[in-house]
Coordinates of N, CA and C in Angstrom, one line a residue:
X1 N 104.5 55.5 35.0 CA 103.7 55.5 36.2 C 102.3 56.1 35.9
X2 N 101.4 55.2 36.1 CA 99.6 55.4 35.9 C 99.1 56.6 36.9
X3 N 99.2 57.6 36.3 CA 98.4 58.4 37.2 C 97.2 58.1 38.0
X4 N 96.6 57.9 39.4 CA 95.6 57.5 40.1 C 94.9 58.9 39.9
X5 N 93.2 58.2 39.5 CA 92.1 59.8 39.4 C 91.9 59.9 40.8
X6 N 91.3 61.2 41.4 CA 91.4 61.4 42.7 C 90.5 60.8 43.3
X7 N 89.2 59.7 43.1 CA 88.7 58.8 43.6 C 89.7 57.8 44.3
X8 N 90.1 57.5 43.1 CA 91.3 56.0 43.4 C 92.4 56.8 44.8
X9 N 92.8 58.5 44.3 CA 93.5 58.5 45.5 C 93.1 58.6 46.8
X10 N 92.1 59.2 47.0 CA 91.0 59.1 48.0 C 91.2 57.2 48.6
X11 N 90.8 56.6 48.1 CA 90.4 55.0 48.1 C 91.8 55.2 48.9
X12 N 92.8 55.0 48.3 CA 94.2 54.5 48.7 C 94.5 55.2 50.3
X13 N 94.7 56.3 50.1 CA 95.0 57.2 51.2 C 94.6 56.6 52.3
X14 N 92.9 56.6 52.5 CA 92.1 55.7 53.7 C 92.6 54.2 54.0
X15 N 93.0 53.5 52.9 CA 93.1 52.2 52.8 C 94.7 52.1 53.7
X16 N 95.6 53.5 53.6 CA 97.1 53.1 54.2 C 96.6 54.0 55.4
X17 N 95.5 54.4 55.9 CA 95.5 55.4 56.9 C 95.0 54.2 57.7
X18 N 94.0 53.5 57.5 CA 93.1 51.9 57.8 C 94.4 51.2 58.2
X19 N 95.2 50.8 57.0 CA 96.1 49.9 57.6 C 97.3 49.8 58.8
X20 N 97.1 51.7 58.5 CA 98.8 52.1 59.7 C 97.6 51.8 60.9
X21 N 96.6 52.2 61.0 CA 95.9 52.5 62.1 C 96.4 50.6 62.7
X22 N 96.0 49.5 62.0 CA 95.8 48.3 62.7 C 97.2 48.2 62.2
X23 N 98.0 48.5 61.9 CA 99.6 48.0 61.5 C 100.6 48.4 63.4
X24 N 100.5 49.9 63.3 CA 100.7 50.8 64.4 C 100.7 50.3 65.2
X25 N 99.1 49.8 66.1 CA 98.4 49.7 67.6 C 99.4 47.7 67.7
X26 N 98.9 47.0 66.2 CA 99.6 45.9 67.0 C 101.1 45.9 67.0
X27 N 102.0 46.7 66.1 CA 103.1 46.5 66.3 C 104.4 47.5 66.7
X28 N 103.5 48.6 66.6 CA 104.2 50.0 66.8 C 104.9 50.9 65.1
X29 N 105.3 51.7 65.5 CA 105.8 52.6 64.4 C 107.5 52.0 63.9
X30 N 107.9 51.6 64.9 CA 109.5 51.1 64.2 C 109.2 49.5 63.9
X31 N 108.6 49.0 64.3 CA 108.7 47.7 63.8 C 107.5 47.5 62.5
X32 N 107.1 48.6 62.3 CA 105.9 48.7 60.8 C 106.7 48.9 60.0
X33 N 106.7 48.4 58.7 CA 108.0 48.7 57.4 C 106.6 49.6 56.6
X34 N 107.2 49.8 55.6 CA 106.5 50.9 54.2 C 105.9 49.9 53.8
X35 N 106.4 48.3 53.5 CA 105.7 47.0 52.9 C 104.7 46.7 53.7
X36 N 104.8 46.6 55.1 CA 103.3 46.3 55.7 C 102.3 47.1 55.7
X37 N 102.8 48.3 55.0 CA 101.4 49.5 54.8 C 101.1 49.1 53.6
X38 N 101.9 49.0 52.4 CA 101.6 49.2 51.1 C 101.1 47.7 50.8
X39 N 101.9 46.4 51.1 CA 101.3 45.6 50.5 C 99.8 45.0 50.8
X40 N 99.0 45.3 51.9 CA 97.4 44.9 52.2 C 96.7 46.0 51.4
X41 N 97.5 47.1 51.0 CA 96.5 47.9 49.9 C 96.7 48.1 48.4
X42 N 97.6 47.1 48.3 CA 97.7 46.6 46.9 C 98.6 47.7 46.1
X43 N 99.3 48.3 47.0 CA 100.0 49.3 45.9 C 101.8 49.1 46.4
X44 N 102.6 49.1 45.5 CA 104.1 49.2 45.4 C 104.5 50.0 46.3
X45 N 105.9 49.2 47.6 CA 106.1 50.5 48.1 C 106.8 51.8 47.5
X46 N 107.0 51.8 46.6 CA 107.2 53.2 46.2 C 106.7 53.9 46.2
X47 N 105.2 53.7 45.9 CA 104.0 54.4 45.7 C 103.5 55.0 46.9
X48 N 103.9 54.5 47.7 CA 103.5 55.0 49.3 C 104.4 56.7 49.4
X49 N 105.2 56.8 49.0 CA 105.6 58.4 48.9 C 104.9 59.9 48.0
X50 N 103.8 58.9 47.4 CA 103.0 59.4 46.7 C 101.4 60.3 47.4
X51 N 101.8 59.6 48.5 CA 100.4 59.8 49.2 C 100.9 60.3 51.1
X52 N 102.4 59.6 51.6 CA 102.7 60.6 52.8 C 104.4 60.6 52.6
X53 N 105.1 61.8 52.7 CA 106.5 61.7 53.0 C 107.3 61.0 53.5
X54 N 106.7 60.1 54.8 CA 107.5 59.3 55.6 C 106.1 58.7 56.0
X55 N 106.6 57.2 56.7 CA 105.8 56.2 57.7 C 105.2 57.1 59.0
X56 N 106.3 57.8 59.3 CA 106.0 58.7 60.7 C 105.2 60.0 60.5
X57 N 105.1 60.5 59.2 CA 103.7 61.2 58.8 C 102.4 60.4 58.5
X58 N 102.6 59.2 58.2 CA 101.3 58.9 58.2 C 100.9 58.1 60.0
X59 N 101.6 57.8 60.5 CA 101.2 57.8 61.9 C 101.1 58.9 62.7
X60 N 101.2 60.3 62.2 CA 100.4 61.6 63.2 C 99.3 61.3 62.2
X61 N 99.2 61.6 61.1 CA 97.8 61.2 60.5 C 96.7 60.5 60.9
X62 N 97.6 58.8 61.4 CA 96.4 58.2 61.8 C 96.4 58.6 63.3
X63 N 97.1 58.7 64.3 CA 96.8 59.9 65.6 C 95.6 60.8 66.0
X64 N 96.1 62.1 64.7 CA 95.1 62.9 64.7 C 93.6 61.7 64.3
X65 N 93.6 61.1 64.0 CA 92.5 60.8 63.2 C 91.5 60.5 64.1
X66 N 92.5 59.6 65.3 CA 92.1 58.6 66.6 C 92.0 59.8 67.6
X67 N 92.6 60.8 67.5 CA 92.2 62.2 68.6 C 90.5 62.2 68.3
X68 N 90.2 62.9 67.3 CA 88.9 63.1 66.9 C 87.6 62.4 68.0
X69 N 88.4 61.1 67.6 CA 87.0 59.9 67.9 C 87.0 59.8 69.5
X70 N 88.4 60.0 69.9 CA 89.0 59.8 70.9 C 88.5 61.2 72.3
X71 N 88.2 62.1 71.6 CA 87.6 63.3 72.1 C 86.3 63.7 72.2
X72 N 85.5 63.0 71.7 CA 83.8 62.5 71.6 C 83.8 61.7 73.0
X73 N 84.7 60.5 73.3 CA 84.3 60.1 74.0 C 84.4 60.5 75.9
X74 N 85.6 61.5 75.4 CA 85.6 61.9 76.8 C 84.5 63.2 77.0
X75 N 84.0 63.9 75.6 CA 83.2 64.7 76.3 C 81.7 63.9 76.5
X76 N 81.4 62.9 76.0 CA 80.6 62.3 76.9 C 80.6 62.0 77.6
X77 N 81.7 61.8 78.2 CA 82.1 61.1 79.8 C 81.6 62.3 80.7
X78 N 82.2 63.3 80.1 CA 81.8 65.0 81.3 C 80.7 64.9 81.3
X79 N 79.8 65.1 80.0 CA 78.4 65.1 79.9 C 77.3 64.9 81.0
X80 N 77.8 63.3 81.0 CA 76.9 62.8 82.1 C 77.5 62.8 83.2
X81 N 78.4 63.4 84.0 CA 78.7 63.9 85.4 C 78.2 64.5 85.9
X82 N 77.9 64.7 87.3 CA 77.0 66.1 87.9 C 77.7 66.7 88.7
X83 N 78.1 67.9 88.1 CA 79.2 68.8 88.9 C 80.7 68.4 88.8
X84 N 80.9 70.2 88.8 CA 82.6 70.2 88.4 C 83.1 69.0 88.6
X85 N 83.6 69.0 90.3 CA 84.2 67.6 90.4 C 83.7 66.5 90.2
X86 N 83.1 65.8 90.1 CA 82.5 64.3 89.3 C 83.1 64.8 87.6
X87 N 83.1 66.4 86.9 CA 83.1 66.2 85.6 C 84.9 65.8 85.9
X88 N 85.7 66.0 86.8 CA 87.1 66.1 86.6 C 87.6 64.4 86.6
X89 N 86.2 64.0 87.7 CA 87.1 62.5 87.3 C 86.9 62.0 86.5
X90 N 85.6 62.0 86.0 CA 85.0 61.5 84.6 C 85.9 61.8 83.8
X91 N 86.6 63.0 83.4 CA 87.1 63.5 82.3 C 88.8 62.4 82.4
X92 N 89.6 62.3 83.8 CA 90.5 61.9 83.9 C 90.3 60.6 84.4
X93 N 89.2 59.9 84.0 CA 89.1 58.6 84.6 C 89.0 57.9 82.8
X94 N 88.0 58.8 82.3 CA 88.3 58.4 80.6 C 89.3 58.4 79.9
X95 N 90.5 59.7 79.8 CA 91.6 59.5 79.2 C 92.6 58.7 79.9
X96 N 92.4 57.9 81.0 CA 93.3 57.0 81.6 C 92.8 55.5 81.1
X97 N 91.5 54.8 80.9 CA 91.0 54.3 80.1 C 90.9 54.1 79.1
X98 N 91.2 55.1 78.1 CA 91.9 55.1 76.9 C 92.9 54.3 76.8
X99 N 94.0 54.9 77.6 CA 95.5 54.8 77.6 C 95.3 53.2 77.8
X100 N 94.7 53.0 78.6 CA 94.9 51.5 79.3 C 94.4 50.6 77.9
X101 N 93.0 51.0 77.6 CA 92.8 49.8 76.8 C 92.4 50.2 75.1
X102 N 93.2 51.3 74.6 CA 93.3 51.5 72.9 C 94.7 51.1 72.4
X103 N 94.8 50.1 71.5 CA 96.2 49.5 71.5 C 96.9 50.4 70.7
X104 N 96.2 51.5 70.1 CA 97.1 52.3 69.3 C 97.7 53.4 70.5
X105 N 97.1 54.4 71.2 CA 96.9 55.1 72.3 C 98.6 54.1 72.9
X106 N 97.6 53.1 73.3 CA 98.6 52.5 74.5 C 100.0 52.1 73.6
X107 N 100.2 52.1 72.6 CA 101.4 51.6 71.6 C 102.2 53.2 71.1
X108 N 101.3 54.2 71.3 CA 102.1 55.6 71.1 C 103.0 56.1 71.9
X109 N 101.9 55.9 73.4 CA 102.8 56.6 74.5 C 103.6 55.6 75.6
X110 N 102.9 54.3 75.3 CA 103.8 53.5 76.3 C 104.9 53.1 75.3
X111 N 105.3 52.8 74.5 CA 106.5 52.2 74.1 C 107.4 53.4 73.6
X112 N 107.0 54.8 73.8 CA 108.2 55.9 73.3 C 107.7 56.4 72.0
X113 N 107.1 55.8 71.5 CA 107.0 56.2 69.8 C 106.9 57.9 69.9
X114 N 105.4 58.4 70.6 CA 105.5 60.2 70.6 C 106.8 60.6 71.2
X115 N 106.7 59.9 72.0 CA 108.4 60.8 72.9 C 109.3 60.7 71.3
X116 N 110.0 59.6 70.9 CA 111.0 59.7 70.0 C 110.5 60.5 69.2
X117 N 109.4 60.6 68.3 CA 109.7 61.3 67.2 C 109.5 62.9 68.0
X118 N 109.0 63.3 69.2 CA 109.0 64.7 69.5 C 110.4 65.2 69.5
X119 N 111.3 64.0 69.8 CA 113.1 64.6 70.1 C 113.2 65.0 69.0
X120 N 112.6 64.5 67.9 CA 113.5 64.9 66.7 C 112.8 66.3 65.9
X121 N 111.7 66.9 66.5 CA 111.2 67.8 65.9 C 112.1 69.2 66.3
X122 N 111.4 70.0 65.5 CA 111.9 71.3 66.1 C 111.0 72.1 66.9
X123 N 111.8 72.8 67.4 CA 111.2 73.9 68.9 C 109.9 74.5 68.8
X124 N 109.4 74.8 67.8 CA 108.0 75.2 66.5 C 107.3 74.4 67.3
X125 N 107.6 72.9 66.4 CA 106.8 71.5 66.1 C 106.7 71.1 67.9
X126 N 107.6 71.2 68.6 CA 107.4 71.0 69.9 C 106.5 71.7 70.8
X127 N 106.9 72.8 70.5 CA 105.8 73.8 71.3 C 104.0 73.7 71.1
X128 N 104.2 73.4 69.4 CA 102.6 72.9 69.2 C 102.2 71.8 69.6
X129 N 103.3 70.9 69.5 CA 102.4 69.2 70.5 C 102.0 69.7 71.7
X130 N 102.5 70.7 72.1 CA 102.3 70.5 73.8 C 101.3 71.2 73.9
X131 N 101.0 72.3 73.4 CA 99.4 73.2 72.9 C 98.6 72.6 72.5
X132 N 98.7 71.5 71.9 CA 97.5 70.5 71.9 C 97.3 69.9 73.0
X133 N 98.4 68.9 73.6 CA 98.2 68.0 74.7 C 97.2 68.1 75.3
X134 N 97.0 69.9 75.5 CA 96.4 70.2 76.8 C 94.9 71.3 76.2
X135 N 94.9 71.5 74.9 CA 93.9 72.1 74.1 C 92.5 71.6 74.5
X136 N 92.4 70.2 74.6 CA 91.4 69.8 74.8 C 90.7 70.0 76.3
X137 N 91.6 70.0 77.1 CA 90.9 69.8 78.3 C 91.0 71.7 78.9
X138 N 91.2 72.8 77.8 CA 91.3 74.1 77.9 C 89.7 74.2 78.4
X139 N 88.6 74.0 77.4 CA 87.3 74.5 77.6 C 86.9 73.9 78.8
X140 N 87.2 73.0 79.3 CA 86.7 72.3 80.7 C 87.0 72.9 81.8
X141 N 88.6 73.5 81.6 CA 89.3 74.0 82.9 C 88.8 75.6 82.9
X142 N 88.4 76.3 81.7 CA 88.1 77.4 81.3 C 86.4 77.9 81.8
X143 N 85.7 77.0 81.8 CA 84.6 76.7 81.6 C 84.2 76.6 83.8
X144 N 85.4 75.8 84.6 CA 85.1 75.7 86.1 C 85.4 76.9 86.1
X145 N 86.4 77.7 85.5 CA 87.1 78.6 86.5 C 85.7 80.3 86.7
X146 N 85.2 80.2 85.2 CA 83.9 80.8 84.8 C 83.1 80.5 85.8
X147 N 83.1 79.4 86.4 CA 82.0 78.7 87.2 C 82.5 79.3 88.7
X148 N 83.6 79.5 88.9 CA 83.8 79.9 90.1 C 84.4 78.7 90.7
X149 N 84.3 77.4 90.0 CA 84.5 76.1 91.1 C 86.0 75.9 91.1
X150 N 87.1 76.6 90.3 CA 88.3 76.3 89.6 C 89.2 77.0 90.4
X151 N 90.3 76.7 90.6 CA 91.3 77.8 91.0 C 91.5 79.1 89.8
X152 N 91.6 79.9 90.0 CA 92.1 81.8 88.9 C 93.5 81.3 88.7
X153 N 94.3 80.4 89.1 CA 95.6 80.2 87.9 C 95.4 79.6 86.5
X154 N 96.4 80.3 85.8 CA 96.8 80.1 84.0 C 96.0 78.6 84.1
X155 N 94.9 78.9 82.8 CA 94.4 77.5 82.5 C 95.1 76.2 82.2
X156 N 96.3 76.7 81.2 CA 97.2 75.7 80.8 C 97.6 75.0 81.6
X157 N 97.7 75.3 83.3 CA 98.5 75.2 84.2 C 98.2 74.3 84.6
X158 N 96.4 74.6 85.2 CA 95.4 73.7 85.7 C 96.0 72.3 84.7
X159 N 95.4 72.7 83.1 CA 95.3 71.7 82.0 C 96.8 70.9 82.3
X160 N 97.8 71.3 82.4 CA 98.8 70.5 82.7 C 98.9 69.7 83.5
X161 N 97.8 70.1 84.9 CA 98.4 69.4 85.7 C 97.1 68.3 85.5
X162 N 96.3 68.6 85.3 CA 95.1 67.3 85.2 C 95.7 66.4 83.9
X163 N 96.6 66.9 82.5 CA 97.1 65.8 81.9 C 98.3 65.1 82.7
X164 N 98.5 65.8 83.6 CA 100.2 65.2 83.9 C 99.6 63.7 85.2
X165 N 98.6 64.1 85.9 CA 98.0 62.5 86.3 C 97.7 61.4 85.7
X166 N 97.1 61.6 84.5 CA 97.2 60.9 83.4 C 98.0 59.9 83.4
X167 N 99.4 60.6 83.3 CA 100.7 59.6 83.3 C 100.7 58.4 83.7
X168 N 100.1 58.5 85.2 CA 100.3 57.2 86.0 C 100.3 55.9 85.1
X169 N 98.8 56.1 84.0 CA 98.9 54.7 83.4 C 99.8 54.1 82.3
X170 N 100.7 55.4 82.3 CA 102.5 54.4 82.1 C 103.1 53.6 82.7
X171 N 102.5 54.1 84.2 CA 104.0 53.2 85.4 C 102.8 51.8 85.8
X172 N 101.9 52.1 85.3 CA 100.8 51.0 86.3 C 101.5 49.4 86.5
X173 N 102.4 49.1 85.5 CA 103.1 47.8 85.8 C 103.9 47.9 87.0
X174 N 104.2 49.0 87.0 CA 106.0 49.5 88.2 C 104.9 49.4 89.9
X175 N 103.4 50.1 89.1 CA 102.7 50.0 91.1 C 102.1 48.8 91.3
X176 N 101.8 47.9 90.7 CA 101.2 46.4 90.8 C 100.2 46.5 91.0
X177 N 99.6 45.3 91.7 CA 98.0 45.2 91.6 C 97.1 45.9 92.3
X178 N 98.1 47.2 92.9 CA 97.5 48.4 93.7 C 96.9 49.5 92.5
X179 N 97.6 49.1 91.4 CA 97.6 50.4 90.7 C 96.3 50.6 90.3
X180 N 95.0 50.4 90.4 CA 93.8 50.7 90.3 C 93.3 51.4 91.4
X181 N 93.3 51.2 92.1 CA 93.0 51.7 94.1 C 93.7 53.1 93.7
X182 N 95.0 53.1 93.1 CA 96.3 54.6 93.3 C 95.6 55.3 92.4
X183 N 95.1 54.6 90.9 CA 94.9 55.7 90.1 C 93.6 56.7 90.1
X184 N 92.4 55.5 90.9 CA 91.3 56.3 91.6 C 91.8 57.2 92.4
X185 N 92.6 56.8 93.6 CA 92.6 58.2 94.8 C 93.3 59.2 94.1
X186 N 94.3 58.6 93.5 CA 95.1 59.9 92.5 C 93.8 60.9 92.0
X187 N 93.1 60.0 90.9 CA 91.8 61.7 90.6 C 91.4 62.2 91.7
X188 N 90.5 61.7 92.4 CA 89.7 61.9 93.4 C 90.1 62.8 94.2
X189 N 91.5 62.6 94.8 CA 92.1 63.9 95.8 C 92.4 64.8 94.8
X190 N 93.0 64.7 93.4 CA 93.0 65.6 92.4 C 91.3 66.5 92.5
X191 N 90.8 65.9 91.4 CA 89.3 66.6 91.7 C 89.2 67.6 92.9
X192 N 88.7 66.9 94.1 CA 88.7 68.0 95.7 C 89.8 68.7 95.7
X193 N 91.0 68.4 95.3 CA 91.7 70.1 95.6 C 91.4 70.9 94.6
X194 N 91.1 70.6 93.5 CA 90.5 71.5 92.6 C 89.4 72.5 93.0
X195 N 88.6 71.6 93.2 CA 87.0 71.9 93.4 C 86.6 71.7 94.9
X196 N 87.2 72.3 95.6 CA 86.4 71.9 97.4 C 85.7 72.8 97.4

């Protein structure tokens, strides 16, 4: 076996991080084999253990990677809001728009893929998913309550409950062609009891 210099491993890594990314969003995580990562980057699947332990490590990989990019864009959404509440819908009008139209996003959480592999983690590994979930939207809720505009309960709480609206754009098939009208008044009366 030809050792790869760390250029080439560099090259590779991106090239299976590139492919899970468009492998993932159009097919999901169980129906992607080791061969549809490895064969578009030209390497043996064996060689694929060389560079992540499992398929399902390299899809938190490409995850985190889609967090990143995926987190720029909601804080530009706050950015240009004026005032707490406009920033709350903005903030939960963007990560619902995500969900709706990123096919990787929408291929993680609508078809089970995070839920299954969270079953299988440990109580550790569980507790830190859920510390993130809600990490990002800490400084926003931390930041009203500074302001005065927030309710004084545990931030996480707040942050829980502004991710847990979110959700809706799981069931949006189940509410039909209302489900746009629901998911606006859903923020909107969210927001004002937040912030009246």
């Amino acid at each position: 076996m030809t050792p790869f210099d760390d250029r080439e491993r560099a090259r590779i890594r991106e090239a299976l991080i590139e492919t899970g990314r468009e492998r993932f969003a159009r097919y999901g995580l169980r129906k992607t084999t080791i061969a549809d990562l490895t064969e578009p980057v030209g390497i043996a699947t064996g060689t694929f253990y060389r560079f992540f332990d499992s398929k399902e490590e390299l899809f938190w990989t490409v995850l985190e990677g889609e967090r990143e990019v995926v987190l720029e864009r909601y804080e530009a959404a706050v950015e240009a809001a004026d005032g707490p509440q406009e920033e709350i819908v903005a903030l939960l009008t963007a990560v619902c728009e995500e969900i709706e139209t990123n096919p990787l996003t929408r291929a993680a959480l609508a078809d089970g893929e995070v839920d299954r592999l969270l079953r299988e983690t440990s109580d550790e590994e569980l507790a830190e998913s859920h510390r993130r979930s809600v990490e990002y939207l800490l400084p926003y809720v931390e930041s009203w309550q500074e302001a005065g505009v927030a309710p004084e309960t545990d931030p996480e709480v707040v942050a829980g409950t502004l991710r847990a609206v979110t959700f809706v754009t799981l069931h949006r098939n189940e509410l039909g062609p209302e489900y746009p009208a629901i998911r606006e008044t859903l923020i909107e009366r969210l927001a004002a009891g937040l912030v009246p």
